[in-house]
Amino acid sequence: MNAQTSRDERDHQTEAPETRRGVAPAVDIFENKTELLIVADLPGVGPGDIAVRLDKNELTIAGKRASAPEGNALAVEGRPGDFSRTFLVPQGIVADGITAEVAQGVLKVRLPKVSSQKPRQIAVKAS
């Protein structure tokens, strides 16, 4: 994921806005010594409306944003409907250790690195 564009994002760059299926959520990706962290803005979407799936080296975040409340909309930026984002996962991720949690409209997906990928300090012993 190091500066790689997701497949969906590349696809959307070539599609006209009216032909896109759903609305891809805004996503930030961070990397530290122990993990990759994907943070997706999903206002109004609960845990039961989100699916996170890893298939080979592709991580997909998909779900459904509920329809807007009744009444006259004065401004609508988050359109209801299905959404999906797919990312290529680099080698060196512990697939069984991936976790996802949503709180206050923010989804956090943690992809831990394998031990050999984590930097470590080597102690120097006197002989």
Coordinates of C-alpha atoms in Angstrom, one line a residue:
M1 CA 0.0 0.0 0.0
N2 CA 3.0 2.2 0.1
A3 CA 1.7 5.0 -2.2
Q4 CA -0.1 2.5 -4.3
T5 CA -3.5 3.5 -5.7
S6 CA -6.4 1.2 -4.9
R7 CA -7.9 -0.6 -7.9
D8 CA -11.3 1.0 -7.3
E9 CA -9.7 4.4 -7.1
R10 CA -7.9 3.8 -10.5
D11 CA -11.2 2.6 -12.0
H12 CA -13.1 5.6 -10.7
Q13 CA -10.5 8.0 -12.3
T14 CA -11.6 6.8 -15.7
E15 CA -15.4 6.6 -15.1
A16 CA -17.8 9.4 -15.5
P17 CA -19.3 10.3 -12.1
E18 CA -22.8 9.3 -13.2
T19 CA -21.7 5.8 -14.1
R20 CA -20.0 4.9 -10.8
R21 CA -21.7 2.3 -8.6
G22 CA -22.0 3.6 -5.1
V23 CA -19.8 6.2 -3.4
A24 CA -16.3 5.2 -2.3
P25 CA -15.5 6.4 1.2
A26 CA -12.6 8.7 1.9
V27 CA -9.6 6.6 3.2
D28 CA -6.3 7.5 4.8
I29 CA -3.5 4.9 5.1
F30 CA -0.8 5.1 7.7
E31 CA 2.3 2.9 8.3
N32 CA 4.3 2.5 11.4
K33 CA 6.9 0.0 12.7
T34 CA 4.3 -2.6 13.6
E35 CA 1.3 -2.2 11.2
L36 CA -0.5 -0.6 8.4
L37 CA -3.6 1.3 9.4
I38 CA -6.5 2.1 7.1
V39 CA -8.9 4.7 8.4
A40 CA -12.2 5.2 6.4
D41 CA -14.8 7.8 7.0
L42 CA -18.2 6.1 7.1
P43 CA -20.6 8.5 8.8
G44 CA -23.9 6.9 9.7
V45 CA -22.7 3.4 8.9
G46 CA -22.9 0.8 11.7
P47 CA -20.8 -2.4 12.1
G48 CA -23.6 -4.5 10.7
D49 CA -23.5 -2.6 7.4
I50 CA -19.8 -3.0 6.8
A51 CA -17.9 -6.0 5.4
V52 CA -14.1 -6.3 5.4
R53 CA -12.7 -9.1 3.3
L54 CA -9.2 -10.3 2.5
D55 CA -8.9 -12.4 -0.7
K56 CA -5.3 -13.4 -1.6
N57 CA -3.6 -10.0 -1.6
E58 CA -6.7 -7.8 -1.9
L59 CA -8.5 -6.2 1.0
T60 CA -12.0 -5.0 0.3
I61 CA -14.1 -2.7 2.5
A62 CA -17.7 -2.7 1.3
G63 CA -21.1 -1.8 2.8
K64 CA -24.2 0.1 2.5
R65 CA -25.0 3.6 3.7
A66 CA -28.7 3.9 4.8
S67 CA -31.0 6.3 3.0
A68 CA -31.4 9.8 4.3
P69 CA -34.0 10.7 6.8
E70 CA -37.3 12.0 5.5
G71 CA -37.7 15.7 4.9
N72 CA -36.3 18.4 2.6
A73 CA -32.5 18.0 2.2
L74 CA -30.7 21.3 2.6
A75 CA -27.3 19.8 1.8
V76 CA -26.3 16.2 1.1
E77 CA -22.7 15.2 0.7
G78 CA -22.9 11.5 1.9
R79 CA -25.2 9.9 -0.6
P80 CA -27.0 6.7 0.4
G81 CA -26.2 3.4 -1.3
D82 CA -23.6 0.7 -1.7
F83 CA -19.9 1.5 -1.4
S84 CA -16.7 -0.5 -1.9
R85 CA -12.9 0.1 -1.9
T86 CA -10.3 -2.5 -2.7
F87 CA -6.6 -2.2 -1.8
L88 CA -3.6 -4.3 -2.7
V89 CA -2.0 -5.7 0.5
P90 CA 1.8 -5.9 0.4
Q91 CA 3.7 -9.0 1.5
G92 CA 4.7 -9.1 5.1
I93 CA 1.2 -8.7 6.6
V94 CA -0.1 -11.3 9.1
A95 CA -3.5 -12.1 7.5
D96 CA -4.9 -13.8 10.7
G97 CA -4.0 -10.7 12.7
I98 CA -6.1 -8.2 10.7
T99 CA -8.7 -6.5 12.8
A100 CA -11.5 -3.9 12.0
E101 CA -13.5 -1.7 14.3
V102 CA -15.9 1.2 13.7
A103 CA -16.7 4.0 16.2
Q104 CA -18.3 7.3 15.6
G105 CA -18.4 6.9 11.9
V106 CA -14.7 6.0 11.5
L107 CA -13.6 2.5 10.5
K108 CA -10.1 1.4 11.5
V109 CA -8.6 -1.6 9.8
R110 CA -5.3 -2.7 11.3
L111 CA -2.9 -4.9 9.3
P112 CA -0.1 -6.1 11.5
K113 CA 3.4 -6.8 10.0
V114 CA 5.1 -10.1 10.4
S115 CA 7.9 -10.1 13.0
S116 CA 10.7 -10.2 10.4
Q117 CA 9.4 -7.0 8.9
K118 CA 9.5 -5.1 12.2
P119 CA 12.7 -3.3 13.0
R120 CA 14.4 -4.5 16.2
Q121 CA 17.4 -3.6 18.2
I122 CA 20.1 -6.3 18.4
A123 CA 21.9 -6.5 21.8
V124 CA 25.7 -6.5 21.6
K125 CA 27.3 -8.8 24.1
A126 CA 30.8 -8.9 25.4
S127 CA 32.7 -12.1 24.9

